[in-house]
PDB file of C-alpha atoms in Angstrom:
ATOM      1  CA  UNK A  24       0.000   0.000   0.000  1.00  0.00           C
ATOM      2  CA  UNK A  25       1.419   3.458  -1.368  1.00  0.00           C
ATOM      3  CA  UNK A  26       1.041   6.389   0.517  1.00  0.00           C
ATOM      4  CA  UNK A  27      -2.006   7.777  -1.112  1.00  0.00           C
ATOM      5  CA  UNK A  28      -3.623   4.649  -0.467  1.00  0.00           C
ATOM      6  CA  UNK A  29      -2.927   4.917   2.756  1.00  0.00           C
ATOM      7  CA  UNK A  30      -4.302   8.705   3.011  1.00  0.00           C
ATOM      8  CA  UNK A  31      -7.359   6.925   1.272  1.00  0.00           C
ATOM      9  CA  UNK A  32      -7.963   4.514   4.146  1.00  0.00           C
ATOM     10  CA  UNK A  33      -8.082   7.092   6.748  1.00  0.00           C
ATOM     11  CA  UNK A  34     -10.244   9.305   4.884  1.00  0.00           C
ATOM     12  CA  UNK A  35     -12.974   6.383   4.031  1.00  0.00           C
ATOM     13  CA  UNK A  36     -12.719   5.369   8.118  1.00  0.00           C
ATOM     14  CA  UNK A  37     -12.964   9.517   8.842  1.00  0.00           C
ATOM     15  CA  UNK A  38     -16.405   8.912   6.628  1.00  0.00           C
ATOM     16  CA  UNK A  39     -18.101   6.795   8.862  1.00  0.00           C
ATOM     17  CA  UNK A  40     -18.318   9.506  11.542  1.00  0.00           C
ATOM     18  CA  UNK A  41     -20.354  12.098   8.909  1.00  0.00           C
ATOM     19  CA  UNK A  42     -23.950  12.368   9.134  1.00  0.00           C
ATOM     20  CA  UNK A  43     -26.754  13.415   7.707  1.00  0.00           C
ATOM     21  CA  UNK A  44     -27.199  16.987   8.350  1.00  0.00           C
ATOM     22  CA  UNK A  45     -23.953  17.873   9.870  1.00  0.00           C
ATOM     23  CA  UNK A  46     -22.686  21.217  10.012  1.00  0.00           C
ATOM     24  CA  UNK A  47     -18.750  19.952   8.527  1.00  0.00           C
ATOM     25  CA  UNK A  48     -15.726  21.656   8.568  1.00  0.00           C
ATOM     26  CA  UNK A  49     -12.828  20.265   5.672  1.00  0.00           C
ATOM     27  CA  UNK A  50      -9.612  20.659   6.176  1.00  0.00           C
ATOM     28  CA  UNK A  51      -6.581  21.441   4.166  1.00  0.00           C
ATOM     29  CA  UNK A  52      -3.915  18.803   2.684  1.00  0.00           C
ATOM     30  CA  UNK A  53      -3.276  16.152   0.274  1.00  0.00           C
ATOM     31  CA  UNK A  54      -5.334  13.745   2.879  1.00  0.00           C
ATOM     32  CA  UNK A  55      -7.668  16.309   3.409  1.00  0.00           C
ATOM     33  CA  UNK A  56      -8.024  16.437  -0.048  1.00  0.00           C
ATOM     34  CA  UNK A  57      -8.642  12.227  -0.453  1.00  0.00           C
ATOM     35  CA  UNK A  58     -11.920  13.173   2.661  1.00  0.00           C
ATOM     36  CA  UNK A  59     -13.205  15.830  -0.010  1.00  0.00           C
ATOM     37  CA  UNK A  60     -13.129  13.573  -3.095  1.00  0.00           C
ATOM     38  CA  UNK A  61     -14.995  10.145  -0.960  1.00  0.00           C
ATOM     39  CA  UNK A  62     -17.532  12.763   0.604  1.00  0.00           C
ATOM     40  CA  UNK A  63     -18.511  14.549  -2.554  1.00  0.00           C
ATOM     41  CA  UNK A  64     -19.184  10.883  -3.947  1.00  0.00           C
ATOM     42  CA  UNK A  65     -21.394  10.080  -1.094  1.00  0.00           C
ATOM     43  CA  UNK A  66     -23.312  13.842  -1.296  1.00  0.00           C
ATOM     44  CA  UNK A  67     -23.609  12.304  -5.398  1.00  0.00           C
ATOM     45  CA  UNK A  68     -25.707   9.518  -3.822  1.00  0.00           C
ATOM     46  CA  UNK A  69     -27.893  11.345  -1.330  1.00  0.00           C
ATOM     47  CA  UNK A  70     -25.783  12.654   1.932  1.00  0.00           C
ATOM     48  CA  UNK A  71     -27.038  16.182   3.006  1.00  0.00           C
ATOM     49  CA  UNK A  72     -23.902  18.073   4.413  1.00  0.00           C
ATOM     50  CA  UNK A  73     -22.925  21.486   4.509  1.00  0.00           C
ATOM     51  CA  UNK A  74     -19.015  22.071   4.448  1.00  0.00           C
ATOM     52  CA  UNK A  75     -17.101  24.805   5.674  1.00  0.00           C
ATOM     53  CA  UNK A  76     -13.838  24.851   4.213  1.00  0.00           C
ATOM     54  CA  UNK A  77     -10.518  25.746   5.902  1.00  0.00           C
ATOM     55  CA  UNK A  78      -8.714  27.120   3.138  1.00  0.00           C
ATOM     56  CA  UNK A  79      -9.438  29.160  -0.735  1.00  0.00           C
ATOM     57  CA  UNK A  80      -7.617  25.413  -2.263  1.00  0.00           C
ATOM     58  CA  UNK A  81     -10.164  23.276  -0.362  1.00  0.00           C
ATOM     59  CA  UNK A  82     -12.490  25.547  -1.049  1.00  0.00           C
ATOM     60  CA  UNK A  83     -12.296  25.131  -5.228  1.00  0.00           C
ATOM     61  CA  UNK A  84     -11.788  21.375  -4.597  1.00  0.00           C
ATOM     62  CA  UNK A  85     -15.282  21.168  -3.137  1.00  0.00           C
ATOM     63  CA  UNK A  86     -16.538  23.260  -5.720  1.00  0.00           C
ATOM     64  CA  UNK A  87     -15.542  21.586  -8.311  1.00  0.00           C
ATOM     65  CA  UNK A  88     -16.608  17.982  -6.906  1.00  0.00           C
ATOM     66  CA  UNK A  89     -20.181  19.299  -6.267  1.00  0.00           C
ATOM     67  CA  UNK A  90     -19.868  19.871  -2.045  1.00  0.00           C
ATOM     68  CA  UNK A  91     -22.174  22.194  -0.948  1.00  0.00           C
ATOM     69  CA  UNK A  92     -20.638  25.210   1.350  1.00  0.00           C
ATOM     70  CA  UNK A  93     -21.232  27.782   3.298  1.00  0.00           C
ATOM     71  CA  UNK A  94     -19.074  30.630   5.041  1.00  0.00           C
ATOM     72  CA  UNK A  95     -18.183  30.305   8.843  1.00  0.00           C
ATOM     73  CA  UNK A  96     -20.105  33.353   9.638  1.00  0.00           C
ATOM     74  CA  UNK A  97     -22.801  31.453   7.916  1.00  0.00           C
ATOM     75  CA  UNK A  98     -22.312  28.455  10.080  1.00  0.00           C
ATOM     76  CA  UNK A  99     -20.462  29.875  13.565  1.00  0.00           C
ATOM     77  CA  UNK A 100     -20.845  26.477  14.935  1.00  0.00           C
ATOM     78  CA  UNK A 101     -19.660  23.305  13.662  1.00  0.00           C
ATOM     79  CA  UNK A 102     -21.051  19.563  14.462  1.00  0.00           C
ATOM     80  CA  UNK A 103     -17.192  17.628  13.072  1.00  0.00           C
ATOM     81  CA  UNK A 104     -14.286  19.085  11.351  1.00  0.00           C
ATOM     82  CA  UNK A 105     -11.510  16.278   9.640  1.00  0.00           C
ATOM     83  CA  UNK A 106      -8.361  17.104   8.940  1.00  0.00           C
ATOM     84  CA  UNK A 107      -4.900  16.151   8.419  1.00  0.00           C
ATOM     85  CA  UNK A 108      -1.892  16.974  10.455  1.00  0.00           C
ATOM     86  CA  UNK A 109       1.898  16.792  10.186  1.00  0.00           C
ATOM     87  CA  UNK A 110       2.584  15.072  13.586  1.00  0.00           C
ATOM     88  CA  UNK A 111       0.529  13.619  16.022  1.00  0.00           C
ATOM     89  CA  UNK A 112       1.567  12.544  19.435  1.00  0.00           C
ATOM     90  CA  UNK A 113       0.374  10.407  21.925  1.00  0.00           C
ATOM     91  CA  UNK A 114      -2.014  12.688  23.472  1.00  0.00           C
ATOM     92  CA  UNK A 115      -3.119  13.694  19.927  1.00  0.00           C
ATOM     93  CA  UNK A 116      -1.243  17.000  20.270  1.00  0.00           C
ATOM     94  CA  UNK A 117      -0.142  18.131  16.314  1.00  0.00           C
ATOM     95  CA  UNK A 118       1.324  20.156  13.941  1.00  0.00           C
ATOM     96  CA  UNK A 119      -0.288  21.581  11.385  1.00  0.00           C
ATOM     97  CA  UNK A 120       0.211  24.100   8.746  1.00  0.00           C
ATOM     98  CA  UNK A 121       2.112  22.054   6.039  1.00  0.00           C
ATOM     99  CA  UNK A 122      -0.523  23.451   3.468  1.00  0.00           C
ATOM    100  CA  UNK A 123      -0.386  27.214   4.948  1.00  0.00           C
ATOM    101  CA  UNK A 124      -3.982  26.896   6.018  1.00  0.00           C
ATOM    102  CA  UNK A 125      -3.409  26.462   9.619  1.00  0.00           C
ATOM    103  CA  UNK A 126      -5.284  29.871  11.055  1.00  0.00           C
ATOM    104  CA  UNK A 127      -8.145  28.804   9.095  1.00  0.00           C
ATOM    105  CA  UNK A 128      -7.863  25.646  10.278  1.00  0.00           C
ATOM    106  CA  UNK A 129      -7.811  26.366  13.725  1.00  0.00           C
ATOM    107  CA  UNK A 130     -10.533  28.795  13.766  1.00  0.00           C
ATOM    108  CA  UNK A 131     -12.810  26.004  12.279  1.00  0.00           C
ATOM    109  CA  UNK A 132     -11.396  23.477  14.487  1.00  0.00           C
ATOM    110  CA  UNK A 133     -12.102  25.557  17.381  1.00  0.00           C
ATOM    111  CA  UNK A 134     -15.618  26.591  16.518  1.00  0.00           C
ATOM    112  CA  UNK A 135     -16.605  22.648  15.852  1.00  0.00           C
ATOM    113  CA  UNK A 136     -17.884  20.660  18.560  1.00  0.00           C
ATOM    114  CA  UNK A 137     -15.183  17.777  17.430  1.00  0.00           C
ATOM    115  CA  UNK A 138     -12.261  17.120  15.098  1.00  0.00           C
ATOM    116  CA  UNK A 139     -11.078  14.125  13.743  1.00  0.00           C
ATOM    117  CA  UNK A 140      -7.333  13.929  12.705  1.00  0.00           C
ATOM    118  CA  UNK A 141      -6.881  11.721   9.430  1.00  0.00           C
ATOM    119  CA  UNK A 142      -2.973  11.175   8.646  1.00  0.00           C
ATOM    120  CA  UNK A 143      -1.033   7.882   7.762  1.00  0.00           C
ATOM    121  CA  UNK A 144       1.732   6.246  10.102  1.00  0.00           C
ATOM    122  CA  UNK A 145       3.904   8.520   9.327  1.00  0.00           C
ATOM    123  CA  UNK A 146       2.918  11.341  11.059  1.00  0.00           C
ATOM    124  CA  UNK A 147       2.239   9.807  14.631  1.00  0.00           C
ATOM    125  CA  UNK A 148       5.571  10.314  16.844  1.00  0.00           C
ATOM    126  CA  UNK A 149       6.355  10.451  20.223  1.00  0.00           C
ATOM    127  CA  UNK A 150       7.282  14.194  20.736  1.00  0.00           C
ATOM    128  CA  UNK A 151       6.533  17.098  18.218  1.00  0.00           C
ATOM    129  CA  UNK A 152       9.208  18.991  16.331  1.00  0.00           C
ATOM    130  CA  UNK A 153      10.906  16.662  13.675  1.00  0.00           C
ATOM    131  CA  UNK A 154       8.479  18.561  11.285  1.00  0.00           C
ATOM    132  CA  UNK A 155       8.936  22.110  10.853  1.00  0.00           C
ATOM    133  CA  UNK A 156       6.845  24.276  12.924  1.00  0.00           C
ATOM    134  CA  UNK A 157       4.837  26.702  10.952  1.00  0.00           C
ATOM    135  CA  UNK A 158       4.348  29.786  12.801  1.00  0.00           C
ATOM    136  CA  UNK A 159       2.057  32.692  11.116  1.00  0.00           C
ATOM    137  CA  UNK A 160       3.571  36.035  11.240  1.00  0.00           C
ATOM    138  CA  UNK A 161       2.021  39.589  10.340  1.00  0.00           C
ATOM    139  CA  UNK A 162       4.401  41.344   7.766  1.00  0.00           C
ATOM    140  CA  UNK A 163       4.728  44.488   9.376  1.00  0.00           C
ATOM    141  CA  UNK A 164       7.709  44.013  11.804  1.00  0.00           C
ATOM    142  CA  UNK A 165       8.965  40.904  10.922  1.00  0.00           C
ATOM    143  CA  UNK A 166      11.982  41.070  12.154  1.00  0.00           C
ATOM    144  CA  UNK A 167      11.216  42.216  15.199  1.00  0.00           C
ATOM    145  CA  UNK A 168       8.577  39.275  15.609  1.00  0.00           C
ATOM    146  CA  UNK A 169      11.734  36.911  13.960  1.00  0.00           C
ATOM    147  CA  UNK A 170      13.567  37.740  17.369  1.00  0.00           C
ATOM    148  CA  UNK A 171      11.138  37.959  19.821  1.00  0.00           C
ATOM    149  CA  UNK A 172      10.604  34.173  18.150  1.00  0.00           C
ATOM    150  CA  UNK A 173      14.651  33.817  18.656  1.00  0.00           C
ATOM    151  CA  UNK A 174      14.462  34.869  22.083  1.00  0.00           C
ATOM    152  CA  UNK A 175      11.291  32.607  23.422  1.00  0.00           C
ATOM    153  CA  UNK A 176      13.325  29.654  21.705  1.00  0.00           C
ATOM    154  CA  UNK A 177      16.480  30.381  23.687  1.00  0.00           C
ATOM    155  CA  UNK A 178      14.151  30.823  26.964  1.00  0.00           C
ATOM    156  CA  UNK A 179      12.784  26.978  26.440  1.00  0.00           C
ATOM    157  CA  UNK A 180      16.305  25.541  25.053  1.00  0.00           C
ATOM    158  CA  UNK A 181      15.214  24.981  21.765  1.00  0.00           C
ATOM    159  CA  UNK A 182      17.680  25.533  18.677  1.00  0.00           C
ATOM    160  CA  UNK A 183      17.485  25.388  14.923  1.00  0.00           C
ATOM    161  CA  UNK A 184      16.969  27.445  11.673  1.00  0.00           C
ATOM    162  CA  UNK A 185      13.852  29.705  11.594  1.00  0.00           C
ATOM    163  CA  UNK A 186      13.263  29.811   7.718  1.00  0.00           C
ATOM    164  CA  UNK A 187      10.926  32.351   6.233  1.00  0.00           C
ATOM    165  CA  UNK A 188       8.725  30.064   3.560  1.00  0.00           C
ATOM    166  CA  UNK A 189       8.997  31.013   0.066  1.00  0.00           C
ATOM    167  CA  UNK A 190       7.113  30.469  -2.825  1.00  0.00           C
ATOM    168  CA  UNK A 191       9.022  30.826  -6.177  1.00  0.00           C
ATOM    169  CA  UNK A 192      11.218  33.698  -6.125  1.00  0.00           C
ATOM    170  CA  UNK A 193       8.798  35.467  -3.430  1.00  0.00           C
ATOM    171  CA  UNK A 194       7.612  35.431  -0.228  1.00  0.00           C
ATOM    172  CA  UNK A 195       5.068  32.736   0.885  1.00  0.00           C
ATOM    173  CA  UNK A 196       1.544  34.385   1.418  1.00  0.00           C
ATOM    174  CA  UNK A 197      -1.119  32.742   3.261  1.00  0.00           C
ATOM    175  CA  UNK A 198      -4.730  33.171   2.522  1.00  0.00           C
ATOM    176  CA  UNK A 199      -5.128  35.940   5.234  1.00  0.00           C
ATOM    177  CA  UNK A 200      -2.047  37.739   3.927  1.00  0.00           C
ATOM    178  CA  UNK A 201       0.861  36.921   6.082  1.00  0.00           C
ATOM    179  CA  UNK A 202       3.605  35.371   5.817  1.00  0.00           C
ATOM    180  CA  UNK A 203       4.972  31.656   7.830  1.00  0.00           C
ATOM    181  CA  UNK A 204       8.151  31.041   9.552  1.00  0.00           C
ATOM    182  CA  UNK A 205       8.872  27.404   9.867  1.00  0.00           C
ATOM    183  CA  UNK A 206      10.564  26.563  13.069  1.00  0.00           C
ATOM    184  CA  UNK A 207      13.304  23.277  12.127  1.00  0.00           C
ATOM    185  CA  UNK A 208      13.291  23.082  16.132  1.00  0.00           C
ATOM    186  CA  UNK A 209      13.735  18.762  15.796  1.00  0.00           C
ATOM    187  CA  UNK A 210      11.904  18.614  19.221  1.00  0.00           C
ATOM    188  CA  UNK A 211       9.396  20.148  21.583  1.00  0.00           C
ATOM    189  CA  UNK A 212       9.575  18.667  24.732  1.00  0.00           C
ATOM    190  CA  UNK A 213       7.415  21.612  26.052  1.00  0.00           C
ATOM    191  CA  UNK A 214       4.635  22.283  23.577  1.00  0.00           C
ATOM    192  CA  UNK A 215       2.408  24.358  25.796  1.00  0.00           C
ATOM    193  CA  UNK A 216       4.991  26.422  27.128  1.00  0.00           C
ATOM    194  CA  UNK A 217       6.035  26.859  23.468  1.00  0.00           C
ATOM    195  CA  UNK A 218       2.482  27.749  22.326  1.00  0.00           C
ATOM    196  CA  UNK A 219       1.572  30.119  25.577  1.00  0.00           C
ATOM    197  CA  UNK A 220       4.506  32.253  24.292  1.00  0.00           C
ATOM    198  CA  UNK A 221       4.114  32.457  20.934  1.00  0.00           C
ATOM    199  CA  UNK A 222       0.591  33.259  21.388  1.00  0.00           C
ATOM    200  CA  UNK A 223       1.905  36.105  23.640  1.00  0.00           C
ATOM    201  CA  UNK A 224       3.928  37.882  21.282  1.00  0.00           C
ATOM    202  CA  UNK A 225       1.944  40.524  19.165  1.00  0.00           C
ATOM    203  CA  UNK A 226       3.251  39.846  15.557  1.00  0.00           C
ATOM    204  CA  UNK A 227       2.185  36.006  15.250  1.00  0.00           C
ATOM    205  CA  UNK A 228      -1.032  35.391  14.137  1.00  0.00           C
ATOM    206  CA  UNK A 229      -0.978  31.860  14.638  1.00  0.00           C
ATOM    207  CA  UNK A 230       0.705  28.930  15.187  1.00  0.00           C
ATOM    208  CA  UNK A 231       0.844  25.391  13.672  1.00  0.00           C
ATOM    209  CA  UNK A 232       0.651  23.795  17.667  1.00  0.00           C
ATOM    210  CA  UNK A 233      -3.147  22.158  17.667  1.00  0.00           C
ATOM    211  CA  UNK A 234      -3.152  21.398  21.905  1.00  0.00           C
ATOM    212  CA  UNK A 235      -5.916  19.895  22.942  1.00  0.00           C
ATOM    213  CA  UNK A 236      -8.361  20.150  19.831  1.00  0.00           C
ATOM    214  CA  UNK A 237      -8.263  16.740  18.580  1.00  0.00           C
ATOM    215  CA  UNK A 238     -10.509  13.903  20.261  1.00  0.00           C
ATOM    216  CA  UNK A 239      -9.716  11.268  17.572  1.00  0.00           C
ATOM    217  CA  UNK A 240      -7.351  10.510  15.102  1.00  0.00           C
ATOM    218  CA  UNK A 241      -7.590   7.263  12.325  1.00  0.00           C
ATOM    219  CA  UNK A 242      -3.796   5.938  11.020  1.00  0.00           C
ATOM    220  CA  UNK A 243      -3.665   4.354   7.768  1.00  0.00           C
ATOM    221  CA  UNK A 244      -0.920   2.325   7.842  1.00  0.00           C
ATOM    222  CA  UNK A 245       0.024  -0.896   5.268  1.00  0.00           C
ATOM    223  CA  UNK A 246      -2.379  -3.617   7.451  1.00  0.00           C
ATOM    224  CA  UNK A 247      -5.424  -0.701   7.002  1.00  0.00           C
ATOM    225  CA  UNK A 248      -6.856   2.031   9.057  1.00  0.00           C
ATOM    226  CA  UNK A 249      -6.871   2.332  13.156  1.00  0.00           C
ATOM    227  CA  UNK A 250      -8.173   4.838  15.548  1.00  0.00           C
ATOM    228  CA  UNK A 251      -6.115   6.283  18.188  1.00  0.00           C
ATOM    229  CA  UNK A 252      -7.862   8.040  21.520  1.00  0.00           C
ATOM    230  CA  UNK A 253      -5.979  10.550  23.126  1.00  0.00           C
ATOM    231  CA  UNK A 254      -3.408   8.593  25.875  1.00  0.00           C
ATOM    232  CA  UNK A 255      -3.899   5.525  24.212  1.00  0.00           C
TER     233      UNK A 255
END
C-alpha cells in the first residue's frame, strides 16, 4: 500500500463519523483532499452536508466535486471538522500548517464541537518537532517578531533554523495575507509552554501547535486504518 492509499484509508474510516445533516468543517492537505473527493461521492448519492472549508484550495476542490458550502459566519458552529496533520503525538497534540492553512484551520477546528485527525503512520511520533513548525507572522515588523521568536526559543532551550517560507522567487503568502516562519526546532519537549509564548507575542497570528483540539485521530498504515484516543 502506497502512501495515497494509505491517506485513502483514513479518509474512508474519517467517513463513517459524517452524518446526515452535519454542520462539517474540511480541512486542508493532500489527505484532506482524499476526505473531499470520498464525501462529494457520497453527497452524489444522497448525503445532506454542509461544508465549511478551511482554506481558498479546499475551497475550489469542493466546488468543483459538487460539495455544498457555506461561510463560517454562515455556520459559527460546527457539528465535526476532519483534517490532516503533520505530527501527532500520543495525546493527539499536532502540527499543522504544512498546506499554509493552519489559522483557518484552527478557527474552524475551534468553533466545531469535534475534530477528527486523518494522517497515515507517518505522522504519529512520540514528541513534536521533527516537522517544521509553521508559525504565522504579520508582515509588518517581521523582524522584530523573527527575534522575539529567537528569544522565546532560547528561553525553552530549543535551537534550529527559523526559515521564512517562500514560494518561487517570493515570499510565501497565506490566505489571510501573512507570511509563515517554519521553526526546524527537531523537538518540543514543552509544547504548551512553546504555544503560551508564541501566542503572547503581538506579531504572530498563529501557530501550527493544535493542543488539545483533537478527540480522535484514524492511522492508515500498510495492514489498514486504526483509531487512536488521546493517551492511548
Amino acid at each position: 500500500m502506497d502512501a495515497r492509499q494509505m491517506k485513502i484509508k483514513a479518509a474512508e474510516a474519517a467517513l463513517s463519523y459524517v452524518e446526515d445533516g452535519m454542520r462539517l468543517g474540511i480541512g486542508t492537505g493532500s489527505t484532506a483532499d482524499e476526505f473531499v473527493r470520498l464525501l462529494a461521492e457520497k453527497i452524489a448519492s444522497g448525503l445532506k452536508v454542509l461544508g465549511v472549508p478551511t482554506s481558498e484550495r479546499t475551497a475550489r476542490l469542493c466546488v468543483e466535486l459538487g460539495v455544498p458550502l457555506k461561510s463560517l459566519d454562515e455556520l459559527p458552529e460546527l457539528d465535526l471538522t476532519i483534517d490532516g496533520a503533520d505530527e501527532v503525538d500520543g495525546r493527539l497534540w499536532l502540527i499543522k500548517g504544512a498546506g499554509g492553512a493552519l489559522l483557518r484551520e484552527k478557527i474552524v477546528a475551534a468553533a466545531s464541537a469535534r475534530m477528527i485527525v486523518i494522517a497515515d503512520e507517518s505522522k504519529v511520533v512520540e514528541t513534536l518537532g521533527a516537522f517544521a513548525l509553521p508559525i504565522e507572522v504579520n508582515p509588518f515588523g517581521q523582524a522584530a517578531t523573527r527575534i522575539a521568536i529567537d528569544k522565546l526559543a532560547s528561553r525553552l532551550g530549543l535551537t534550529g533554523d527559523l526559515d521564512l517560507r517562500k514560494s518561487g522567487d517570493g515570499v510565501y503568502m497565506t490566505d489571510g495575507g501573512h507570511h509563515i516562519f517554519d521553526a526546524s526546532f527537531g523537538r518540543i519537549p514543552d509544547a504548551e509552554a512553546l504555544s503560551t509564548g508564541l501566542n503572547s507575542i503581538p506579531g504572530v497570528v498563529e501557530h501550527g501547535l493544535f493542543i488539545n483540539m483533537a478527540s480522535l485521530a484514524i492511522i492508515a498504515g500498510p495492514a489498514g486504518a486504526r483509531t487512536l484516543e488521546a493517551n492511548t
